Structure formats: structure tokens, C-alpha cells
mmCIF file of C-alpha atoms and ligand atoms in Angstrom:
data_model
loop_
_atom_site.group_PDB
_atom_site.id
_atom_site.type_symbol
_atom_site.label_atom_id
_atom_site.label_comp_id
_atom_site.label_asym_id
_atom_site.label_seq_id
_atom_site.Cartn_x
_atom_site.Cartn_y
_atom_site.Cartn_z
ATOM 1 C CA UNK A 1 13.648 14.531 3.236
ATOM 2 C CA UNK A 2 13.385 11.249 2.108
ATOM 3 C CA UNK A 3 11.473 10.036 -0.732
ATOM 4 C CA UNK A 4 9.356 7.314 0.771
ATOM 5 C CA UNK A 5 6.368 7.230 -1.381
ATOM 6 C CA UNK A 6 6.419 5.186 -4.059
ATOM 7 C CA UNK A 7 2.597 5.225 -5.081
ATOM 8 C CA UNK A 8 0.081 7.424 -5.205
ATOM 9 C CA UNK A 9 -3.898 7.035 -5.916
ATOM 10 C CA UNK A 10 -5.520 10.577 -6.162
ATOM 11 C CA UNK A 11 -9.575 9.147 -6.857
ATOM 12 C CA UNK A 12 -10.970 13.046 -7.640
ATOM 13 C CA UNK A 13 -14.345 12.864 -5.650
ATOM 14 C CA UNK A 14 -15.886 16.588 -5.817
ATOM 15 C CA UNK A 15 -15.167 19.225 -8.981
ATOM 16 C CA UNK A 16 -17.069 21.993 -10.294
ATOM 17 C CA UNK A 17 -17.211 19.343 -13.634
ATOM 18 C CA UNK A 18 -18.489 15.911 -13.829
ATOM 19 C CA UNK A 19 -16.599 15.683 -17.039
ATOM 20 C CA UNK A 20 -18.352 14.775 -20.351
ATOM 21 C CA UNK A 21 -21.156 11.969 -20.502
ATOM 22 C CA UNK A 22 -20.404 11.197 -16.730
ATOM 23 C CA UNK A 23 -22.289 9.547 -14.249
ATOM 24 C CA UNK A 24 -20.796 11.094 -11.519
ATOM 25 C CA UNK A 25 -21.895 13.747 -9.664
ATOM 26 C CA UNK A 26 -20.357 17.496 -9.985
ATOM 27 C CA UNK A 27 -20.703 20.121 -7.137
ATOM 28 C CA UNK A 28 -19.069 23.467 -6.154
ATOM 29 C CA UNK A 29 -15.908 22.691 -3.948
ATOM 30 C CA UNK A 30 -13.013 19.894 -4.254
ATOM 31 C CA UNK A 31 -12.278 16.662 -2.102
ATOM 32 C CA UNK A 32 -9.890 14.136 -3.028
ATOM 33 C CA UNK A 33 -8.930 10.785 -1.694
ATOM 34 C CA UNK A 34 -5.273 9.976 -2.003
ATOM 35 C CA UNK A 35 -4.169 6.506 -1.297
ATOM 36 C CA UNK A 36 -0.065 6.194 -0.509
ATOM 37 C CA UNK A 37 1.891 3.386 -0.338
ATOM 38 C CA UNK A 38 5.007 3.591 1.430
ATOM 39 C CA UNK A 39 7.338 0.523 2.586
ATOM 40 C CA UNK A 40 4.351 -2.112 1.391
ATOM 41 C CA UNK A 41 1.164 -0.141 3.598
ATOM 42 C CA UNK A 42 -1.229 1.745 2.513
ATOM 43 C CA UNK A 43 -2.708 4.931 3.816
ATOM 44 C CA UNK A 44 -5.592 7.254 2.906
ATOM 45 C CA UNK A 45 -5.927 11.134 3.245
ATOM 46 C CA UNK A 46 -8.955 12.876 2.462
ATOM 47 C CA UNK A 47 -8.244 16.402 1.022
ATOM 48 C CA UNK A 48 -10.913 18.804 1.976
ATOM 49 C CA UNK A 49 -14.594 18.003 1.672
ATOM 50 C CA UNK A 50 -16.353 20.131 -1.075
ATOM 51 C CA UNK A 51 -19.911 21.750 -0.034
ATOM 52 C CA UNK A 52 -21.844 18.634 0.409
ATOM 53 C CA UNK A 53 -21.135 15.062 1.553
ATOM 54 C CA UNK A 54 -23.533 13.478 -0.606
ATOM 55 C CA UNK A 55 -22.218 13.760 -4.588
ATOM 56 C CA UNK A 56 -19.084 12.617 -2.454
ATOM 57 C CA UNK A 57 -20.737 9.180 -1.538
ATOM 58 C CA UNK A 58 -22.826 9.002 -4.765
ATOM 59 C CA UNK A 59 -18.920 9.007 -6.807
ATOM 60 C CA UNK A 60 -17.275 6.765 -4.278
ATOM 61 C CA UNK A 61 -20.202 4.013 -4.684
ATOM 62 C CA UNK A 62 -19.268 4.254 -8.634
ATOM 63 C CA UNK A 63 -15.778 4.189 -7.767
ATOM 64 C CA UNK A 64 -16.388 1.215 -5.812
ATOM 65 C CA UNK A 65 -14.120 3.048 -2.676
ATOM 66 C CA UNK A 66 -15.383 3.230 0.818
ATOM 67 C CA UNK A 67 -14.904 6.748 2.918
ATOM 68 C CA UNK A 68 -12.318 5.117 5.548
ATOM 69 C CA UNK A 69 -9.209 7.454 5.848
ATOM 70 C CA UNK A 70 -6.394 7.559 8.507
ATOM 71 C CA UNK A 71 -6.139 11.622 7.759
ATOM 72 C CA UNK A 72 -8.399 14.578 7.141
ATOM 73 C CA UNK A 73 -6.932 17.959 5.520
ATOM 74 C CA UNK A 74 -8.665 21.411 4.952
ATOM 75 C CA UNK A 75 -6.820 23.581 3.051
ATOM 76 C CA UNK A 76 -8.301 26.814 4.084
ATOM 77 C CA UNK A 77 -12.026 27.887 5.703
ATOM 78 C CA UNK A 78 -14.182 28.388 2.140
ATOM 79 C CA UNK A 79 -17.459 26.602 2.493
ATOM 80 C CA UNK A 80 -16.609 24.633 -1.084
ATOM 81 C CA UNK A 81 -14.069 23.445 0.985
ATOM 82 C CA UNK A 82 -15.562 22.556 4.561
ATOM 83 C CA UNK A 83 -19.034 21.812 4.081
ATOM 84 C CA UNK A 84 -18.811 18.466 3.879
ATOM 85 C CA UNK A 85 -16.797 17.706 6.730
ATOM 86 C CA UNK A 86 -19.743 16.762 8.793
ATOM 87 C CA UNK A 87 -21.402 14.663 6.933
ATOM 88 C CA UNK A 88 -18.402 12.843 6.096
ATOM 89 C CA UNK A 89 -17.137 12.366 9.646
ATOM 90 C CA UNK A 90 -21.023 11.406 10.027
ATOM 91 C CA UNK A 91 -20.421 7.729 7.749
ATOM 92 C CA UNK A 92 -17.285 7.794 8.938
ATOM 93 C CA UNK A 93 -17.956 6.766 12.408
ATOM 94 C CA UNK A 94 -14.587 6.872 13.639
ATOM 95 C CA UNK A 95 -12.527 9.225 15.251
ATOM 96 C CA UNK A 96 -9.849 10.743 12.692
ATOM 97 C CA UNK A 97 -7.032 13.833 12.599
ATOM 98 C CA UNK A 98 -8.147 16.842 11.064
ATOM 99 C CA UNK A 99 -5.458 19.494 10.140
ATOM 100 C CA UNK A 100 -5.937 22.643 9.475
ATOM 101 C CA UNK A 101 -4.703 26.072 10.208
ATOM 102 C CA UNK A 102 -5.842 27.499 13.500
ATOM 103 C CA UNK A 103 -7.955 30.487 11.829
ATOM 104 C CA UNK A 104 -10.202 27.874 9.604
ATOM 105 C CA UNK A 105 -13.145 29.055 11.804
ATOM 106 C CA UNK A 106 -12.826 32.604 10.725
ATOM 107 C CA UNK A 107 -16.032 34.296 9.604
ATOM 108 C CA UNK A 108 -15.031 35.021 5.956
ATOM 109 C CA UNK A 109 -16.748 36.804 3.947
ATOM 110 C CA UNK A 110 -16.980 37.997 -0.482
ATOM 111 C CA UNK A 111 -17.941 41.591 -0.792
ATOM 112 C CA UNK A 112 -18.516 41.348 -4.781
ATOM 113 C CA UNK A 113 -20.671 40.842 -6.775
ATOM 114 C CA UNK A 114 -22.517 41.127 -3.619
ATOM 115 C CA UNK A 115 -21.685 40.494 0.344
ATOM 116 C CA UNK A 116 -21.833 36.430 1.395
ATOM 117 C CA UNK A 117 -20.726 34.660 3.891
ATOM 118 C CA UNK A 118 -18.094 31.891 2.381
ATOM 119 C CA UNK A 119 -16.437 30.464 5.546
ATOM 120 C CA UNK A 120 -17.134 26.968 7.330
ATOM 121 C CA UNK A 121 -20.092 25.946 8.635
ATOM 122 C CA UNK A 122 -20.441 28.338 11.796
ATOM 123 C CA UNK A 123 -19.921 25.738 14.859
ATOM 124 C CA UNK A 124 -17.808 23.561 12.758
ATOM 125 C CA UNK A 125 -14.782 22.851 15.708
ATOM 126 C CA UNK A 126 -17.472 21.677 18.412
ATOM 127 C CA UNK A 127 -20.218 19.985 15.726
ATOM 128 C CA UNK A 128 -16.899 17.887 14.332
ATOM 129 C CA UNK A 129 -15.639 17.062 17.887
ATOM 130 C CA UNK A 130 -18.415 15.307 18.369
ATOM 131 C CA UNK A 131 -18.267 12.998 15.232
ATOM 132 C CA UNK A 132 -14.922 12.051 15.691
ATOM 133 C CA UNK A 133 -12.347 14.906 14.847
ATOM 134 C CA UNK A 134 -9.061 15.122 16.385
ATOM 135 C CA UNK A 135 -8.597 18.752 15.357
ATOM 136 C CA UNK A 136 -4.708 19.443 14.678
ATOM 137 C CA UNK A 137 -4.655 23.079 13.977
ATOM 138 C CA UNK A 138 -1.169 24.170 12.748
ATOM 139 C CA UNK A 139 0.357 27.624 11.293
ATOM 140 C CA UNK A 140 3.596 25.308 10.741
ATOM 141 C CA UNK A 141 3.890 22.798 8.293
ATOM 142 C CA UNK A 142 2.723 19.100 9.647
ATOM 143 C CA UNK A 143 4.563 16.022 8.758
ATOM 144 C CA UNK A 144 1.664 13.516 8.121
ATOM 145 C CA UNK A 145 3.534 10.347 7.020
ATOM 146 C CA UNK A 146 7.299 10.804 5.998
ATOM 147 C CA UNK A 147 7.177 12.509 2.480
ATOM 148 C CA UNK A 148 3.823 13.685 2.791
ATOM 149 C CA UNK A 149 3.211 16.830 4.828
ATOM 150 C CA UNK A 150 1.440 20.159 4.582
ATOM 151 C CA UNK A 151 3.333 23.142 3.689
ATOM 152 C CA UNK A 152 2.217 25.692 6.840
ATOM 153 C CA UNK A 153 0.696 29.154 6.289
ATOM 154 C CA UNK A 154 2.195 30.795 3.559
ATOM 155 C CA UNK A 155 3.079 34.581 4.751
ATOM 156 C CA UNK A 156 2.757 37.091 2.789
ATOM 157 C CA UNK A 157 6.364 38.272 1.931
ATOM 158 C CA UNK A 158 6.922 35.166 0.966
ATOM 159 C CA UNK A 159 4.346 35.172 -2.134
ATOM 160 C CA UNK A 160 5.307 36.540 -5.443
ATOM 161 C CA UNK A 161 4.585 39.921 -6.063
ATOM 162 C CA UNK A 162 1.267 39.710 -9.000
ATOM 163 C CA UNK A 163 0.247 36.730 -6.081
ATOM 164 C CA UNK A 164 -0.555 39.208 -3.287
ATOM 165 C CA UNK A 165 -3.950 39.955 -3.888
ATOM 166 C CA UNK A 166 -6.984 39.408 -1.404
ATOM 167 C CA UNK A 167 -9.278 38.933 -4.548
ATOM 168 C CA UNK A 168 -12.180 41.260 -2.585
ATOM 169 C CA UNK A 169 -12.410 38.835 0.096
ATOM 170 C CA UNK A 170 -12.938 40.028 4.331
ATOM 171 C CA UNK A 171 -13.279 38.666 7.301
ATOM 172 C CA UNK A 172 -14.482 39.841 10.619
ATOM 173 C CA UNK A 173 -12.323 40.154 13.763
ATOM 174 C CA UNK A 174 -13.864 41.982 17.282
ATOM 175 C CA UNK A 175 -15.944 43.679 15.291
ATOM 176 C CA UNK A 176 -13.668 44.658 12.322
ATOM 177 C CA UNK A 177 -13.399 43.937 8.925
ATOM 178 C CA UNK A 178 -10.491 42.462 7.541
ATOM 179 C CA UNK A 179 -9.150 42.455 4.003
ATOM 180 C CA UNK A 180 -8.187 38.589 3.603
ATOM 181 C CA UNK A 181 -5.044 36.988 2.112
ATOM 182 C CA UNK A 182 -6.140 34.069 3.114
ATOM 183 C CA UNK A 183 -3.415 33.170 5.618
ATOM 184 C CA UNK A 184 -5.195 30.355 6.513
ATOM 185 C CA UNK A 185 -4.709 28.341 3.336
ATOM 186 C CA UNK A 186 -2.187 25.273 2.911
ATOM 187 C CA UNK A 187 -1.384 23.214 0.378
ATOM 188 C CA UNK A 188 -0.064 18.986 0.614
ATOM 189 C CA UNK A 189 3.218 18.012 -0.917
ATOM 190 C CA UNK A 190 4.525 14.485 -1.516
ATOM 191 C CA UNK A 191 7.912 13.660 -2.276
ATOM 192 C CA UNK A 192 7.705 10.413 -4.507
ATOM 193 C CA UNK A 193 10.719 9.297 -6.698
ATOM 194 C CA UNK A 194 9.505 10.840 -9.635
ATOM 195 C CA UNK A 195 9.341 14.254 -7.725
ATOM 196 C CA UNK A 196 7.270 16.468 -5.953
ATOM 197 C CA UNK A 197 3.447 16.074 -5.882
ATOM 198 C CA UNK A 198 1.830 19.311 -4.545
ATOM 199 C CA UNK A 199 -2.024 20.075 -4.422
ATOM 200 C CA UNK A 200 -3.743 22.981 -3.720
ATOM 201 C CA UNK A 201 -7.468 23.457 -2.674
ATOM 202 C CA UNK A 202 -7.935 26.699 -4.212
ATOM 203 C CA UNK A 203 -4.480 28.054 -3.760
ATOM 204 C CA UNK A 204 -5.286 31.685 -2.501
ATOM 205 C CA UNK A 205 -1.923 32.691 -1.699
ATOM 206 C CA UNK A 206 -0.497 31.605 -5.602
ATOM 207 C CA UNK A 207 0.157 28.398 -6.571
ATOM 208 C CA UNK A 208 3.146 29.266 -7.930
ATOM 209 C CA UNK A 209 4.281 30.676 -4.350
ATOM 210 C CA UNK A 210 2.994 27.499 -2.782
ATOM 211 C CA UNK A 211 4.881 25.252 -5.533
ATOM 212 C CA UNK A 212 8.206 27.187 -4.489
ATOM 213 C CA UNK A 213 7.750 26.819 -1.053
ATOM 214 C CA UNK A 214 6.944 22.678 -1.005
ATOM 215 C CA UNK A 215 10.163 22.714 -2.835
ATOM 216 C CA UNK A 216 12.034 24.745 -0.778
ATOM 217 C CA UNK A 217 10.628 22.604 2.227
ATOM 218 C CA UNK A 218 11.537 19.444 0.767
ATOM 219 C CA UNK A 219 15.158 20.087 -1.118
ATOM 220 C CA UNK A 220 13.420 18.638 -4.093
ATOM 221 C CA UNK A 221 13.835 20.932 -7.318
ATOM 222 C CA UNK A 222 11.787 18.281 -9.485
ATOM 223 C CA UNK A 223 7.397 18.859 -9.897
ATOM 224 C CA UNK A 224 6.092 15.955 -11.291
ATOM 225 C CA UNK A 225 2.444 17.150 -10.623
ATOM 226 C CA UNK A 226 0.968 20.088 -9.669
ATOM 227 C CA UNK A 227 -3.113 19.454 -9.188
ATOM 228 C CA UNK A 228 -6.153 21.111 -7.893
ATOM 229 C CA UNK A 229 -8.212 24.299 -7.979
ATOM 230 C CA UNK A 230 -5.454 27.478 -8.627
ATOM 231 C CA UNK A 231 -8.282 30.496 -8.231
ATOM 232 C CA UNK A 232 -7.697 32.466 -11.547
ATOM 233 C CA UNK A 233 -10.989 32.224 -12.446
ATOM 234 C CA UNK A 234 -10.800 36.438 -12.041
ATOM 235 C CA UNK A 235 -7.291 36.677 -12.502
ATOM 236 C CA UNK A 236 -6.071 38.881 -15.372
ATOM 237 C CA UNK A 237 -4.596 37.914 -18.484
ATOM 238 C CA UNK A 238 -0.863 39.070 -17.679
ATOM 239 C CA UNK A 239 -1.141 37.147 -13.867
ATOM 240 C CA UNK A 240 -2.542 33.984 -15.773
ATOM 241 C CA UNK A 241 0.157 34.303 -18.357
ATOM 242 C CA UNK A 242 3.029 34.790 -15.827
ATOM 243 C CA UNK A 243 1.857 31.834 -13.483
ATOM 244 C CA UNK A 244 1.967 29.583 -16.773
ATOM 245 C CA UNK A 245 5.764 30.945 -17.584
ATOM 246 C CA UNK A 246 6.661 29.949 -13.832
ATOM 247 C CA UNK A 247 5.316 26.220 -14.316
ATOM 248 C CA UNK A 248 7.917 26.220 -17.554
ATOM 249 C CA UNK A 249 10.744 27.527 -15.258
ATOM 250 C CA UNK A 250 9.992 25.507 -12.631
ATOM 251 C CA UNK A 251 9.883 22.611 -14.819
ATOM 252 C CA UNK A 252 6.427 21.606 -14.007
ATOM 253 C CA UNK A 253 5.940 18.044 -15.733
ATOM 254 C CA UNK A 254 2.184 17.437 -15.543
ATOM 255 C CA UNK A 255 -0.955 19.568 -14.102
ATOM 256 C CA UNK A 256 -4.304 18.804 -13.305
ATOM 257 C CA UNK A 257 -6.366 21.648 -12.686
ATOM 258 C CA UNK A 258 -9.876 22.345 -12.005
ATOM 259 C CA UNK A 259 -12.139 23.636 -10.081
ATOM 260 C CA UNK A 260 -11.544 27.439 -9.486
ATOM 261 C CA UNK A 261 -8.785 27.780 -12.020
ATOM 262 C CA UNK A 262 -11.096 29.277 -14.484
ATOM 263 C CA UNK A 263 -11.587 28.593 -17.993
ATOM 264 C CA UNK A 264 -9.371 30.869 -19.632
ATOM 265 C CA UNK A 265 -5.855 29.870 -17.133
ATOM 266 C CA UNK A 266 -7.155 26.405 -18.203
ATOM 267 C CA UNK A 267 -7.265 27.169 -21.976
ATOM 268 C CA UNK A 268 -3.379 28.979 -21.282
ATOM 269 C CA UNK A 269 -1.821 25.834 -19.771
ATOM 270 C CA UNK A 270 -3.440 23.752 -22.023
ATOM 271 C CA UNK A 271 -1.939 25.798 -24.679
ATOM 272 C CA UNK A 272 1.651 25.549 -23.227
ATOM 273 C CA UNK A 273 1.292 22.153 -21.992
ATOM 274 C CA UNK A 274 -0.400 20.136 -24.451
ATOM 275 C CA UNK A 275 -1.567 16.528 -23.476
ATOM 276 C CA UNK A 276 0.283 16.975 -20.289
ATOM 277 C CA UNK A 277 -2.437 19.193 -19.330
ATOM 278 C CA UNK A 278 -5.450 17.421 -17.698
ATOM 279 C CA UNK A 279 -8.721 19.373 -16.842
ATOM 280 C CA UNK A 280 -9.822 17.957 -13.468
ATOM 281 C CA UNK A 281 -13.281 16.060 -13.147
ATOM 282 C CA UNK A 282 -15.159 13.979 -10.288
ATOM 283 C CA UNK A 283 -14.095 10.592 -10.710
ATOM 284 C CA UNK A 284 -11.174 11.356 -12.545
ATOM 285 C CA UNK A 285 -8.309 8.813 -11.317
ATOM 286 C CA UNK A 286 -4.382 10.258 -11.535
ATOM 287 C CA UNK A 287 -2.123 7.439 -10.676
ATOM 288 C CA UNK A 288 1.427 8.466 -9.780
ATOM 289 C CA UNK A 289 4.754 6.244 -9.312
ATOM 290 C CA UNK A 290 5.098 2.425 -9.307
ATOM 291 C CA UNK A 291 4.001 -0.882 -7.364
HETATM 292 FE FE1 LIG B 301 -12.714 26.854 -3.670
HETATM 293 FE FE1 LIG B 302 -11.469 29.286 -1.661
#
């Protein structure tokens, strides 16, 4: 694969934390806007779309960055993660490619600490036709721009052993309930000169699974940044201790994590990665490469 992307702009535009003394909005879920240059253009992806639309716009107007993008991505079918699709394809106005894995409208549900529904907004494919969304739904991995694609459904023999857990989660199928590894969930890799980016929305199936398989994709041994939500906010102590060992081996150079990774995986890689540890915020800005 060639390594065509020489700059990247992540502008972090829904987390679980403001960060300190901020004047940006905070809400349950994660979206990011990632501008790419490659050969002297520019394009913009939009990764997933938090909850709710509006602490999106609120951070953009104090970012001084407008909505437009080229591309849409979902990672997987969580609400944090979908529910503000509509409203964002709403100011949009424009018709725009949305990928996502073909079971994103699954009816997904937490049984503790007590039963919810947690999957998309129910009439999501029809409701976001109509706004403008070219739904690509993909198990495979989808080449967006060359050196930027997603990495496909991750199946479940192909996860690391303490990474195969459904974390309590269902959904229903004709009538039967499910237990959920999450099949649905992707993650987006970018091959820049300095190495592989790879972000994850909540990273269900392991992040260290889906960091192994964007390099195994791409023929790129080299992470230069691994960023997003990693879901060991319930994990125990020995699985949060063994994913930080696998960022060592894997040579991991810089993380940014947030939303569902939890306090005390935070507190771990912090520990093990010192200032090269960043705890993810709206309207943080991670820059990434060269002009
Ligand atoms: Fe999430
Ligand atoms: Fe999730």
C-alpha cells in the first residue's frame, strides 16, 4: 500500500470530556473530523456522530470549521455512535457516502445494570436516505482514498483470546436473542510516512486485535497513533494490563484515548507511556505528518 498521506487534521468534536476549563461542549459518544492531504488536496471524513448533533456544531463554531465532508464512517450501531447522523446530514444538505457494516441497523441491546436499547436510531437507513446518504454497507474493508481505508469486520478467531468477550451486550434476530461480539464494528487506518494511524470508535472487538489487523492489511509494522474510545471502562485489571504490554510490543508511539476507555486503562497507559499519552477531549486538535 502506498503511503500517500502526508497530513493529517483529527479536530476531536464529541468526548465524554470537555477537558479542563473548556468551552466546548462534552456529550456521551465520539465524532471526529479528519482532514487529509494527499498529493496537494484536501479531503474530510467524519468519524461517527456521537448521540447528538448539536454539542457537535456548538465545538465546530469555536473551532471555526464548517460540517462539509466528502465521507461519513460509523464504526459500529451504538447510539453514542449514530445518533447524530441525522442531524448532521440535516446542515449538511448534501448528499454524502456513509460506510458502515451491513448489520449497523441491528436492534442491540445492554442487559446490565439493567436492559436498554443501545443501537441506532430505529429507521436510521430510510430517515438518512432521505437527507442525503449514500449508504455503503461493507463486511470487507473499503478503500476510501488510497492510504485511508476501513479495516472490515473483524471475526472472531481473529481477536486475541482475553479480547473475545461480548461485555453483556444482545441483540435480537427473528425473534431471538443474540449474545453480541459486535461484528459490526470497524475501525479507520491511515498509512502516513510516519506510520500507521488507526482509530477506533469504541473498539468492541480489542483494539489491540484491530491494531494487528490494520497492520496486517497495510504491510506497515510501524503505529504512530493509535486514538479513540478502547471500551475498558469494565475491563479487568489483568485485560487492561495485557492490552498496555501489546502497545509496547507493537511499538505503539503515541495514543489518544478517551471516551469509553475508562479511567483506570487511562491511568495504566499513562503510566507506561508518559507524555506520549494524551487523554482525549472535544476540541482537542492532534496534528499528524508534514505540509
Ligand atoms: Fe461508545
Ligand atoms: Fe459502543
Amino acid at each position: 500500500m502506498e503511503k500517500l498521506v502526508s497530513l493529517l487534521r483529527i479536530y476531536i468534536l464529541a468526548d465524554d470530556y470537555a477537558g479542563y476549563g473548556s468551552r466546548y461542549w462534552g456529550q456521551h459518544g465520539l465524532s471526529l473530523l479528519i482532514e487529509i492531504k494527499r498529493e496537494n488536496a484536501w479531503k474530510r471524513l467524519l468519524f461517527d456522530t456521537a448521540t447528538s448533533h448539536e454539542p457537535i456544531l456548538h465545538n465546530l463554531k469555536i473551532m471555526k470549521k464548517s460540517l462539509d465532508a466528502d465521507y461519513i464512517v460509523l464504526s459500529h450501531n451504538h447510539y453514542d455512535h449514530t445518533g447524530g447522523l441525522l442531524g448532521i446530514l440535516r446542515e449538511m444538505k448534501k448528499e454524502v457516502p456513509v460506510i458502515a457494516h451491513p448489520e449497523i441497523f441491528k436492534k442491540a441491546y445492554a442487559a446490565s445494570p439493567e436492559l436498554r436499547y443501545i443501537g441506532a436510531p430505529l429507521g436510521l437507513k430510510e430517515s438518512a436516505e432521505k437527507l442525503g446518504a449514500i449508504w455503503t454497507l461493507s463486511k470487507e474493508p473499503v478503500q476510501i482514498l488510497p492510504g485511508v481505508f476501513t479495516l472490515g469486520e473483524i471475526p472472531l478467531e481473529e481477536r486475541e483470546k482475553w479480547e473475545k468477550s461480548s461485555g453483556d451486550m444482545y441483540y435480537l434476530e427473528n425473534g431471538e436473542i443474540k449474545e453480541d461480539f459486535m461484528l459490526d464494528e470497524t475501525g479507520l487506518a491511515m498509512l502516513t510516512p510516519e506510520g500507521l494511524v488507526v482509530i477506533g470508535g469504541c473498539s468492541h472487538p480489542g483494539i489491540v486485535s484491530m491494531l494487528k489487523r490494520a497492520s496486517k492489511m497495510s504491510g506497515e509494522g510501524q503505529i504512530r497513533a493509535v486514538i479513540g474510545g478502547f471500551h475498558l471502562i469494565n475491563a479487568s485489571t489483568d485485560r487492561i494490563q495485557t492490552t498496555v504490554n501489546s502497545f509496547r510490543e507493537l511499538g505503539v508511539q503515541e495514543i489518544y484515548a478517551g471516551h469509553c476507555t475508562g479511567l483506570q486503562a487511562e491511568c495504566a497507559f499513562e503510566k507506561e507511556f508518559g507524555n506520549k499519552f494524551h487523554k482525549l477531549h472535544a476540541g482537542m486538535l492532534i496534528e499528524i505528518g508534514a505540509l
